[in-house]
Coordinates of C-alpha atoms and ligand atoms in Angstrom, one line a residue:
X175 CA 95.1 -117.2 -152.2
X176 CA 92.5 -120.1 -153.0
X177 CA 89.9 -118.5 -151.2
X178 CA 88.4 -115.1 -152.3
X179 CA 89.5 -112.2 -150.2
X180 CA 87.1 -111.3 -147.2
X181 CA 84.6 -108.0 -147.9
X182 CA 82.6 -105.7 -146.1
X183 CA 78.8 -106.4 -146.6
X184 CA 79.0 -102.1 -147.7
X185 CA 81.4 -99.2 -148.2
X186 CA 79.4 -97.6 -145.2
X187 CA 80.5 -100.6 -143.2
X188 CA 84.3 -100.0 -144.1
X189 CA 83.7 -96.5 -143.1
X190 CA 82.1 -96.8 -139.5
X191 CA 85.0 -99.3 -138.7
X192 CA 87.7 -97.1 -139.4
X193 CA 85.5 -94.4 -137.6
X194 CA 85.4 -97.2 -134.7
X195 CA 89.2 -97.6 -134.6
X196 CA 89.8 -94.0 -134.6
X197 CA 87.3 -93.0 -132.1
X198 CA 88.4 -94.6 -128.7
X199 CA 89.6 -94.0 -125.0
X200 CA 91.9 -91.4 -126.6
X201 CA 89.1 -88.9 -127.6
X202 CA 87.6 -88.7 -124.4
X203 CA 90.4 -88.4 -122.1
X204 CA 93.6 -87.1 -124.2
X205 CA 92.1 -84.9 -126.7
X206 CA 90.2 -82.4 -124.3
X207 CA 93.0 -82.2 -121.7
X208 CA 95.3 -81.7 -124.5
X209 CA 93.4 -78.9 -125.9
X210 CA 93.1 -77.2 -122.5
X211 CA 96.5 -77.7 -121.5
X212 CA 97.7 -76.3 -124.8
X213 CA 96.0 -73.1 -125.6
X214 CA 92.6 -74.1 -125.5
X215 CA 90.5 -73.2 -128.8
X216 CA 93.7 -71.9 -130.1
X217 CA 95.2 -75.4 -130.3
X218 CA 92.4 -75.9 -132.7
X219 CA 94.6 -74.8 -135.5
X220 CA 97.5 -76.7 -134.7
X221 CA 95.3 -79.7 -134.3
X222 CA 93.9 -79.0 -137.8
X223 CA 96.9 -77.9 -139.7
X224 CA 98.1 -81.1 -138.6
X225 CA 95.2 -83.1 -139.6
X226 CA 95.4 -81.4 -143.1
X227 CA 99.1 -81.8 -143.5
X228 CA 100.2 -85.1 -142.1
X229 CA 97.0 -86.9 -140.8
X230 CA 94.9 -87.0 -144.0
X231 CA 97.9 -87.6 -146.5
X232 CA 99.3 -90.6 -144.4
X233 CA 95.7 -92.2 -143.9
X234 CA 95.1 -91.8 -147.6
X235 CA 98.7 -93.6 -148.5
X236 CA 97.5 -96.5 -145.9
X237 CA 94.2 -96.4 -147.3
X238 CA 95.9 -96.3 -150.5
X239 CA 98.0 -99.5 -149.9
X240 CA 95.8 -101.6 -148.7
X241 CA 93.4 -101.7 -150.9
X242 CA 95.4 -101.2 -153.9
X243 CA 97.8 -104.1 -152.7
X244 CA 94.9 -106.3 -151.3
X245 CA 96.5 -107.3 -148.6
X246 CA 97.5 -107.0 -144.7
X247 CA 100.4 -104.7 -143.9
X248 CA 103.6 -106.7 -144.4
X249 CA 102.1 -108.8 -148.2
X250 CA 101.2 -105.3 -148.8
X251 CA 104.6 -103.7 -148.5
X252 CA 106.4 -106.8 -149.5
X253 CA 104.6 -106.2 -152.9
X254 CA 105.5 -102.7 -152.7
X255 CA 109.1 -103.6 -152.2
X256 CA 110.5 -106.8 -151.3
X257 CA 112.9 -105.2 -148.6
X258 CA 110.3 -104.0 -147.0
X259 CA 108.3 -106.5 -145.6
X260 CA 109.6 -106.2 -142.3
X261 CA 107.9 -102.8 -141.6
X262 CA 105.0 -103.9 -142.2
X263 CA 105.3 -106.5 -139.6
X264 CA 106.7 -103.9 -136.9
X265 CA 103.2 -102.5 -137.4
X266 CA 101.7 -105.4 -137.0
X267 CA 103.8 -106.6 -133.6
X268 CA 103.4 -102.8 -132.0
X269 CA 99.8 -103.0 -132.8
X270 CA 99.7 -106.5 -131.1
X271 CA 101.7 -104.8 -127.9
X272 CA 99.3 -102.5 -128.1
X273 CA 96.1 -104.6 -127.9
X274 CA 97.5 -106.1 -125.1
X275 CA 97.9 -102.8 -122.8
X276 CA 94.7 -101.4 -124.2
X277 CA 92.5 -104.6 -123.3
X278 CA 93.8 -104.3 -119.8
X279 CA 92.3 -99.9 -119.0
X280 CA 89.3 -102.1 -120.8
X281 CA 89.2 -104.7 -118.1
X282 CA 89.3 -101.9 -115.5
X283 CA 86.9 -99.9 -117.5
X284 CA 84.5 -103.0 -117.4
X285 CA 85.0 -103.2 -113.6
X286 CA 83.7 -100.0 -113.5
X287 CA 80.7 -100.2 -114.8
X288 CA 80.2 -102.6 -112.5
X289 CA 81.1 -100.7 -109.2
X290 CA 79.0 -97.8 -110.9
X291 CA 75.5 -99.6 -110.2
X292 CA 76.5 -99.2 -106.5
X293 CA 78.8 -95.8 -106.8
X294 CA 81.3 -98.4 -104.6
X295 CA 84.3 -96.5 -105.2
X296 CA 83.1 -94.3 -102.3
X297 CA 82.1 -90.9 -101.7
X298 CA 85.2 -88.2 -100.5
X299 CA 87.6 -87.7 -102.8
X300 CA 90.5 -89.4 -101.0
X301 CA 88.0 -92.4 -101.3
X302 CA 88.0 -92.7 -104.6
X303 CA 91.3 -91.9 -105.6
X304 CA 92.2 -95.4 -103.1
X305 CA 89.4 -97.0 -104.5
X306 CA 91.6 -97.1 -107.5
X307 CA 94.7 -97.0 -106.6
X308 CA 94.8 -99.8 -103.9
X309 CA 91.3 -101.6 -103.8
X310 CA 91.3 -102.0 -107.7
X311 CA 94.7 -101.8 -109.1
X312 CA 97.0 -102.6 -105.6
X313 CA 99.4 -100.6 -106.9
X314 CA 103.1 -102.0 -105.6
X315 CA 104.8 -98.6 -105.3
X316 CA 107.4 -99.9 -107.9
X317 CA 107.2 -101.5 -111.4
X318 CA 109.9 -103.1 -110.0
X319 CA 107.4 -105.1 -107.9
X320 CA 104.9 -107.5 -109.2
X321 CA 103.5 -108.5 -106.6
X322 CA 100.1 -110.7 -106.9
X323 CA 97.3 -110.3 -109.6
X324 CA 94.5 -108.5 -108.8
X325 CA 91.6 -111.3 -109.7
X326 CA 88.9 -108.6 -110.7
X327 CA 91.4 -107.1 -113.0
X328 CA 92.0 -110.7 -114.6
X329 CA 88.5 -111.2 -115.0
X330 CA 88.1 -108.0 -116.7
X331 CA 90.8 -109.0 -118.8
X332 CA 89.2 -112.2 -119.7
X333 CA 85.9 -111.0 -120.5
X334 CA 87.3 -108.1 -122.4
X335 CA 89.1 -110.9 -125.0
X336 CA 86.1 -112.7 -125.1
X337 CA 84.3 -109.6 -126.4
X338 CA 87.4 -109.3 -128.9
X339 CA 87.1 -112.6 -129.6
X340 CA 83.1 -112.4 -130.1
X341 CA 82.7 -109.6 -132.3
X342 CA 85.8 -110.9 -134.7
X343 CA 85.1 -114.2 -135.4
X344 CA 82.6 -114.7 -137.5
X345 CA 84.5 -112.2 -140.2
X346 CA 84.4 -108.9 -141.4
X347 CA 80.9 -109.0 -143.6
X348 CA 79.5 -109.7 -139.5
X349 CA 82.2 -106.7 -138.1
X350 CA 80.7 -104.4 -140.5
X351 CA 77.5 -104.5 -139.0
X352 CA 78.7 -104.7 -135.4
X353 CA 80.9 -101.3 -135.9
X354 CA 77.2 -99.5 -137.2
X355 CA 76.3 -100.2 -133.2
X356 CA 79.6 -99.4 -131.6
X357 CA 79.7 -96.8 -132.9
X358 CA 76.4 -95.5 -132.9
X359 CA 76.1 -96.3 -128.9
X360 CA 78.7 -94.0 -128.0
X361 CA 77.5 -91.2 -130.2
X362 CA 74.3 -91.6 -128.3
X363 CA 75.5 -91.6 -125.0
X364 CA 78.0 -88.6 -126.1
X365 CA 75.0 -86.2 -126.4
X366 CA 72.8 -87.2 -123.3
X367 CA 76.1 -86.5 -121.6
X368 CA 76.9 -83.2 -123.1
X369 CA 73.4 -81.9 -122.7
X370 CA 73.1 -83.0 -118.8
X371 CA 76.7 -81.5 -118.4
X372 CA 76.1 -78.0 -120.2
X373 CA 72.9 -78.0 -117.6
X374 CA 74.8 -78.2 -114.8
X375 CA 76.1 -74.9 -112.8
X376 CA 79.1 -74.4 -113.2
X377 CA 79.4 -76.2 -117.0
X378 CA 80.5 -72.5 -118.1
X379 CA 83.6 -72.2 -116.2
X380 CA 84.8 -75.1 -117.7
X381 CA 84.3 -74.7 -120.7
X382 CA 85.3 -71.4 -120.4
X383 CA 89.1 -73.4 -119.5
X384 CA 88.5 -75.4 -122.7
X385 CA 88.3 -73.1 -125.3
X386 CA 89.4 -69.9 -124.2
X387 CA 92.1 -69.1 -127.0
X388 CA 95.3 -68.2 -125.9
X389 CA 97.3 -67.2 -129.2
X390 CA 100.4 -67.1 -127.9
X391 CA 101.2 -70.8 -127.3
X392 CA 101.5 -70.7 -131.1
X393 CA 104.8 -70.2 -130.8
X394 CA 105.8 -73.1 -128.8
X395 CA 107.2 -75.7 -130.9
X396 CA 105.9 -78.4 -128.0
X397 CA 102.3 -77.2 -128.5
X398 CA 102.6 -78.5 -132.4
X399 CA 104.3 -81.7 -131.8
X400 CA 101.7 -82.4 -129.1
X401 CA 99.3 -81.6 -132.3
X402 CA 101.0 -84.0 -134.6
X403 CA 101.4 -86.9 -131.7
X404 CA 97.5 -86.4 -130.9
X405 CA 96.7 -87.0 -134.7
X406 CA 98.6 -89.8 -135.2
X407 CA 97.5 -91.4 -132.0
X408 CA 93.8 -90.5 -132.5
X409 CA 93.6 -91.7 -136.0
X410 CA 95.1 -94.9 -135.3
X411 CA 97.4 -94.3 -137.7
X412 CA 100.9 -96.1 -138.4
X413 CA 99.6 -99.5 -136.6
X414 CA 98.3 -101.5 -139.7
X415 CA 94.6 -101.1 -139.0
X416 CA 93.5 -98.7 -141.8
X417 CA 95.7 -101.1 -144.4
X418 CA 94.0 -104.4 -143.3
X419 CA 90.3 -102.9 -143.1
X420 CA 90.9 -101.1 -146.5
X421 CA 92.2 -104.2 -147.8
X422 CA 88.7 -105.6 -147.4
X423 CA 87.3 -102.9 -149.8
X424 CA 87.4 -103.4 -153.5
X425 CA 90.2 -102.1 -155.8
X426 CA 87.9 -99.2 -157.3
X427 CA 86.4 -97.8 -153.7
X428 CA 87.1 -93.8 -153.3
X429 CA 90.0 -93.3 -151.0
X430 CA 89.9 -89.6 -150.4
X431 CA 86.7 -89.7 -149.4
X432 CA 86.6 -92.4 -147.5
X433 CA 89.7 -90.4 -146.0
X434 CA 87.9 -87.4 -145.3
X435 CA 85.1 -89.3 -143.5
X436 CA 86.9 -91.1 -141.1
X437 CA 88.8 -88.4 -140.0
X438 CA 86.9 -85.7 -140.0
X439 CA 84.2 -87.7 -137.8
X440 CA 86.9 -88.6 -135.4
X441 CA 88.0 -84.9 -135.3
X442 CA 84.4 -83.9 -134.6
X443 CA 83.9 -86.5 -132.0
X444 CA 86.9 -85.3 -129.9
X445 CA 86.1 -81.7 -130.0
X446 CA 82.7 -82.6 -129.0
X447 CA 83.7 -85.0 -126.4
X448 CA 85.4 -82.3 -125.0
X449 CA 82.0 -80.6 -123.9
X450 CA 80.7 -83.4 -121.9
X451 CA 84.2 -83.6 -119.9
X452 CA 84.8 -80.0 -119.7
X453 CA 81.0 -78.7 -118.5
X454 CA 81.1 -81.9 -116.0
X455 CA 84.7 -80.8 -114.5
X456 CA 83.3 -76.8 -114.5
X457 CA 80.3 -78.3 -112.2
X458 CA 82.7 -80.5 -110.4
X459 CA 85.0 -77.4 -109.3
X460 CA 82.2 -75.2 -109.0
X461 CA 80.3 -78.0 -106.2
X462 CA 83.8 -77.9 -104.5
X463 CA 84.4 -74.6 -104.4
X464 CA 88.0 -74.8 -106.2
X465 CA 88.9 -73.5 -109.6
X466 CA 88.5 -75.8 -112.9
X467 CA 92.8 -76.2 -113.1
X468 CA 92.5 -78.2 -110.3
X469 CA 90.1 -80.8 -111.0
X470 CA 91.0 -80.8 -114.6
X471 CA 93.0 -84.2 -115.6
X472 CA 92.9 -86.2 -118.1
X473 CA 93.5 -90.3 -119.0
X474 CA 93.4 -92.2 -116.2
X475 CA 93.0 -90.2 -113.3
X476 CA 90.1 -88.3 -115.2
X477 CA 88.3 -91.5 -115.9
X478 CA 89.0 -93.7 -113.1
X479 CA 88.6 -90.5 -110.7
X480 CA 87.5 -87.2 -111.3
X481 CA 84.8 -88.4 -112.9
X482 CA 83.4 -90.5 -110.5
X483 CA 83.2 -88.0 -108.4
X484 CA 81.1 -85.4 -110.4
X485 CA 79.1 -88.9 -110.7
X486 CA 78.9 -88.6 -107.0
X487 CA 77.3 -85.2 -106.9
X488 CA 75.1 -85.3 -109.4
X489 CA 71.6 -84.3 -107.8
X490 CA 69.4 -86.9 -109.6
X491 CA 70.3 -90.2 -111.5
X492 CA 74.1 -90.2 -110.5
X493 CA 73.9 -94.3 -111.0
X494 CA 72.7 -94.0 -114.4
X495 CA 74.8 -91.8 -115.8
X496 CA 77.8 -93.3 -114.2
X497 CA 77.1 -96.3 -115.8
X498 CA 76.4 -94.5 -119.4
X499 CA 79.8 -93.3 -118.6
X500 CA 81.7 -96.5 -118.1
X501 CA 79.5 -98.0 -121.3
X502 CA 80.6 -95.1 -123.0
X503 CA 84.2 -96.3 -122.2
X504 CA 84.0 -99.5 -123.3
X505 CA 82.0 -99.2 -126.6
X506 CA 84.2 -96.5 -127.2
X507 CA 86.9 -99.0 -126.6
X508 CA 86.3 -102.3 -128.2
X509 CA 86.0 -100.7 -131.8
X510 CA 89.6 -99.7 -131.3
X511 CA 90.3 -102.5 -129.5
X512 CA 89.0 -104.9 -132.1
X513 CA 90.8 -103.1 -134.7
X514 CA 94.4 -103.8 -133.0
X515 CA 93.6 -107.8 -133.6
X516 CA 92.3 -108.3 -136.5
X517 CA 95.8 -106.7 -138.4
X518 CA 97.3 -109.6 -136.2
X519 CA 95.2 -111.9 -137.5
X520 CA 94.8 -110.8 -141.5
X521 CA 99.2 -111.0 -141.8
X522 CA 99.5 -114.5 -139.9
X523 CA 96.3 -115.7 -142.4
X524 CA 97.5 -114.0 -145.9
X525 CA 101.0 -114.7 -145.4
X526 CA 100.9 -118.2 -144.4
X527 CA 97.7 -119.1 -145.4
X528 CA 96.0 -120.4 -142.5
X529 CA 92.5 -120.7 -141.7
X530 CA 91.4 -117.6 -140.1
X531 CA 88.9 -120.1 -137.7
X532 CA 92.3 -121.3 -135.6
X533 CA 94.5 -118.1 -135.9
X534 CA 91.9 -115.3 -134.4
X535 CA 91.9 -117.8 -131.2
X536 CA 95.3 -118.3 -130.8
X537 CA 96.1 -114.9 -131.1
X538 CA 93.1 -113.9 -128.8
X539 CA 94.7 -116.2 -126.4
X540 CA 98.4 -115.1 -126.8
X541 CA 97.3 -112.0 -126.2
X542 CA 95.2 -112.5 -123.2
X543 CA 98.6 -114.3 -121.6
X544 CA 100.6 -111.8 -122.5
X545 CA 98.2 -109.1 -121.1
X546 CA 98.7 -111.3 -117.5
X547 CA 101.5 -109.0 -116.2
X548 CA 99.6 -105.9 -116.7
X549 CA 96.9 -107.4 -114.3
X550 CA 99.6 -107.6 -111.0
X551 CA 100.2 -104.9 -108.4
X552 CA 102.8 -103.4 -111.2
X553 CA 100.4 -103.4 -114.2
X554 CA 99.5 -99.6 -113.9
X555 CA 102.9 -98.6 -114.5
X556 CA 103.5 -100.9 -116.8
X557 CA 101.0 -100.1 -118.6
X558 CA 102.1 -96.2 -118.5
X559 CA 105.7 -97.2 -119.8
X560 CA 104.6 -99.1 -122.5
X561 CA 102.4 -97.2 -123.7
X562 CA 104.6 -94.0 -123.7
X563 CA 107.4 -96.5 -125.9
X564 CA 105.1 -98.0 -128.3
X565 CA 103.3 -95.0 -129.3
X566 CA 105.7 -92.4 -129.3
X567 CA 108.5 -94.0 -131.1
X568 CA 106.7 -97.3 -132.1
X569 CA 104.5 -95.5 -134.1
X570 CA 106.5 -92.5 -135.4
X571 CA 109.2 -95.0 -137.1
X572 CA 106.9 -96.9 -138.8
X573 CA 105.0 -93.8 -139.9
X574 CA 108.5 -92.6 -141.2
X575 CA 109.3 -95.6 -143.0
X576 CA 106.0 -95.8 -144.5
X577 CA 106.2 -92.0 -145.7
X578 CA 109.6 -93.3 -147.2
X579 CA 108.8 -96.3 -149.1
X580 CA 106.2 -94.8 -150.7
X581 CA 107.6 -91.3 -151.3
X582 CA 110.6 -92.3 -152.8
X583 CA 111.4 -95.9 -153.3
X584 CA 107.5 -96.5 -155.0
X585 CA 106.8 -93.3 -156.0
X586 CA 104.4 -91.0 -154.3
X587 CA 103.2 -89.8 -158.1
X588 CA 102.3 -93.3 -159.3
X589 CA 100.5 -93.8 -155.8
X590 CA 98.4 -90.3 -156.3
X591 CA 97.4 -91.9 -159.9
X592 CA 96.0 -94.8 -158.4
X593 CA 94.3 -92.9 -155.6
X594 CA 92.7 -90.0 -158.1
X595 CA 91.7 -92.9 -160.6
X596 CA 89.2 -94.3 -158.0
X597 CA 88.1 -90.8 -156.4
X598 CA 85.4 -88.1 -156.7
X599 CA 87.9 -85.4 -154.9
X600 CA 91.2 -85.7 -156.6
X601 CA 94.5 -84.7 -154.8
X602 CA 97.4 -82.9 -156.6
X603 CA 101.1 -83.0 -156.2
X604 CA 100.8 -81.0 -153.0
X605 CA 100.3 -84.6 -151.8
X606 CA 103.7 -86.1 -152.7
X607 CA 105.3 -82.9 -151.0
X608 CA 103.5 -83.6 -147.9
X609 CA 104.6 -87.5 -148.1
X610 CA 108.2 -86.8 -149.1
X611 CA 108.9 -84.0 -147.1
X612 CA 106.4 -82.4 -144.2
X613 CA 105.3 -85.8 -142.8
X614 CA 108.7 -87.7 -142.7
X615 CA 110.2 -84.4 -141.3
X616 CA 107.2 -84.0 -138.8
X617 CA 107.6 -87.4 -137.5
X618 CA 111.6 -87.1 -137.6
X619 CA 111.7 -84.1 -135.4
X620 CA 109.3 -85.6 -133.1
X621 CA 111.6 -88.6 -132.8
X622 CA 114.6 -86.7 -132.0
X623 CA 112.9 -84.6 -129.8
X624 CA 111.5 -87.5 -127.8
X625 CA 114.9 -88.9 -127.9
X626 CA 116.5 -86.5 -126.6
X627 CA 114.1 -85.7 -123.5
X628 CA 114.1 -89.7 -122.8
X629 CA 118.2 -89.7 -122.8
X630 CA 118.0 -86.4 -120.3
X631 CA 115.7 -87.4 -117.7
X632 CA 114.2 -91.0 -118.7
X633 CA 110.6 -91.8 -118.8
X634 CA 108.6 -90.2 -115.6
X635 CA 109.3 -90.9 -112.3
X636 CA 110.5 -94.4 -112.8
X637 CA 113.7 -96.0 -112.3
X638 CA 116.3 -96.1 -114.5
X639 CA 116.3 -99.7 -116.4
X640 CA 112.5 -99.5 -116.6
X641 CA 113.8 -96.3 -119.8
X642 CA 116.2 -99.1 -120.7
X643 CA 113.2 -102.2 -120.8
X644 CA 111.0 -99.7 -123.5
X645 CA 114.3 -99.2 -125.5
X646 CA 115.0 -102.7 -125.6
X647 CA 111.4 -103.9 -126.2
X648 CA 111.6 -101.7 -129.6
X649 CA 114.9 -103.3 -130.6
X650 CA 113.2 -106.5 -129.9
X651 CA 110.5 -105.8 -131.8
X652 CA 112.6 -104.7 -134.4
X653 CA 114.4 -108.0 -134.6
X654 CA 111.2 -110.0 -134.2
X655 CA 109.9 -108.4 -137.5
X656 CA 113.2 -108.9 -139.0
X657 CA 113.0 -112.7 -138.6
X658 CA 108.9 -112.8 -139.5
X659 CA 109.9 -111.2 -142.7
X660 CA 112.8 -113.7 -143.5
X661 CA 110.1 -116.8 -143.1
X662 CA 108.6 -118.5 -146.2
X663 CA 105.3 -117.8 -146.8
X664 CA 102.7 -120.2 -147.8
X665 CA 101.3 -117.7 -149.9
X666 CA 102.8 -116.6 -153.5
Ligands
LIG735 N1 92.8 -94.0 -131.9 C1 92.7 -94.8 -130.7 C2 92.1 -93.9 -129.5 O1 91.9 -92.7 -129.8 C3 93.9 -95.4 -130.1 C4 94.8 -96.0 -131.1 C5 96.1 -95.6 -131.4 C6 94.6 -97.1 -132.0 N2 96.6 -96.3 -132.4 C7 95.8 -97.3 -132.7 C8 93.6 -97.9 -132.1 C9 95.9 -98.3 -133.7 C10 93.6 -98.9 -133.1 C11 94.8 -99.1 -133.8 O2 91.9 -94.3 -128.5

């Protein structure tokens, strides 16, 4: 390329925004209701077995190519192997899919922390459960029926792309210093909330429902997939984020430690997360008199719900914290949201050679369009559908391939030689087995298993052709990535 390749201003930079991208809506409300729902502290060693064997291997490879290659995810791979370019842009169009489902739970977190300066999603809990359903999201009854757009929504939408749009454009030497703050502000509001939750009666019993171990879930193969999906998800891995910011670094940065950061500070986050939700739902059950299973939820109806209404009963301050809740949210958010463009961006601008200035608004604006639909009376389910498609077999095919390219068509030992001659904490062989064989057969079996379930029952309770609309938006993808690799590039 003419121009010299964009940096971060420090390594510390590249760090906190990989940190950013990991750390999102996922470790607040997937990661605790996972654990609980799955053995509580016992699913602590699944989770970190997992982390050790497929999590930290796969984000050193990505780490690995990216900065080794110096490029975003499909130059990268292309250089790796010039049949292989296409994966690298189904990473890059899933992530894209995914920025566009994930800006729009941002628009209604941002309407949130609006309504939370006036609690106006009501006080009973029948209230607020309508609040959102019908006064916020309409819902249609049907993803089969659009219906109108819900203007708030849009507006959400809108300011949430502008945001996007705000903190990525003037480069990544400016989003390293952004990513010290969006990160920072959530770790800050984190323990304010954990601290007023573990004073609250009650915060026992819930935690209590967290963690309690129960050993025998151990044996249930379901409890370790939902290990291995929950570290791919919550690492962001398999998308092309980690290649394009590590592509930023220089060729000589330490990847295994840089590894070993970022994921064990997400790690941490989500187990500590899981004591400001947990000690707020034990209060919550205890104030209504019901046990902690039955308030206990997690994603959407946790956020959007349960949790305004322990809001609602808090004795002192209830509009403060509610709105440190909902800022939570969305600083949480943008980091990761942030980090779905900008791979977008860096493979349109290094294959092509485009000037970044004209790309990162035309894909900010392709994406707010295409996040339209998700803004109707249907969007919720939408929304759910997608998301379930993209990241469960989105993400473990490209996670596959990657594992496969490298492994055995590059050569997972000439990949370790790179990666040990830039590190302090050098990895051995056990790293090629892991590559070669646990992760690919980790991510297979999850595929299969997935598979299967979607070809008995479909996905939840929709209809039908809405199973056969995520099928055929992967094959589309597919093809779409097929033909993006088959274009001339303007770039050697
Ligand atoms: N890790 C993010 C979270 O916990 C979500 C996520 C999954 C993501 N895959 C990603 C973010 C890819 C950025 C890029 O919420």
């Amino acid at each position: 390329m003419a121009e010299a390749r964009e940096r971060w201003g420090s390594r510390s930079s590249f760090v906190f925004a990989a940190v950013g991208a990991a750390i999102g809506l996922g470790n607040v409300w997937r990661f605790p209701y996972i654990t609980y729902q799955n053995g509580g502290g016992a699913f602590l060693i699944p989770y970190l077995i997992a982390l050790i064997t497929a999590g930290i291997p796969l984000m050193i490879l990505e780490y690995a190519v990216g900065q080794k290659m110096q490029s975003s995810p499909p130059t990268a791979l292309r250089k790796i192997w010039s049949k292989a370019e296409w994966i690298g842009w189904f990473a890059v169009v899933l992530v894209f899919v995914l920025a566009t489902y994930y800006a729009t739970i941002m628009a209604w977190c941002v309407n949130y922390l609006y309504y939370s300066f006036t609690q106006a999603w009501g006080t009973t809990g029948a209230e607020i459960s309508n609040f959102f359903n019908q006064t916020l999201l309409g819902k249609s009854g049907s993803p089969g029926i659009l219906g109108g757009i819900q203007l708030p929504v849009l507006i959400g939408l809108a300011i949430t792309w502008l945001l996007i749009y705000l903190c990525l454009f003037k480069g990544v030497k400016t989003l390293g210093k952004i990513v010290y703050f969006t990160v920072g502000i959530p770790w800050l509001i984190l323990i304010i909330m954990v601290i007023r939750g573990l004073t609250l009666p009650g915060a026992i019993n819930g935690l209590n429902f967290y963690l309690t171990p129960d050993f025998s879930v151990l044996l249930s193969p379901k409890v370790w997939l939902a290990a291995y999906g929950q570290i791919f998800f919550t690492l962001s891995l398999a998308m092309g984020t980690l290649i394009v910011y590590a592509s930023y670094l220089p060729k000589n940065s330490d990847i295994t430690a840089n590894a070993f950061m970022t994921s064990l500070a997400n790690c941490g986050t989500a187990f500590f997360a899981g004591f400001a939700v947990f000690s707020t739902l034990g209060y919550l059950a205890q104030s209504m008199g019901v046990g902690v299973p039955e308030v206990a939820t997690s994603g959407l109806g946790l956020a959007f719900v349960t949790y305004p209404a322990a809001i609602n009963l808090l004795p002192v301050a209830g509009v403060l914290f509610g709105a440190l809740f909902f800022l939570l949210l969305l600083t949480l958010g943008i980091d990761s949201a942030f980090s779905q463009v900008e791979p977008v961006v860096g493979s349109i601008v290094d294959k092509w050679g485009f000037n970044k200035k004209w790309v990162l608004p035309a894909v900010v604006g392709f994406g707010f369009l295409m996040g339209i639909p998700y803004t109707t009376r249907a969007g919720f389910y939408w929304v759910d559908i997608i998301d379930h498609f993209v990241c469960t077999y989105g993400l473990t095919l490209v996670g596959l391939l990657e594992c496969i390219v490298i492994g055995y068509v590059f050569g997972a030992p000439k990949v370790r030689k790179y990666i040990n001659s830039v590190s302090d904490v050098r990895i051995g062989p056990w790293w090629d087995v892991l590559i070669k064989i646990v992760t690919p057969i980790v991510l297979g079996a999850s595929f299969i298993f997935e598979l299967i379930t979607l070809i008995r029952k479909g996905y939840g309770n929709y209809p039908i052709w809405t199973t056969f609309t995520g099928i055929g938006l992967i094959i589309v993808l597919l093809i779409v990535s097929f033909i993006l690799s088959k274009k001339k590039g303007g770039n050697p």
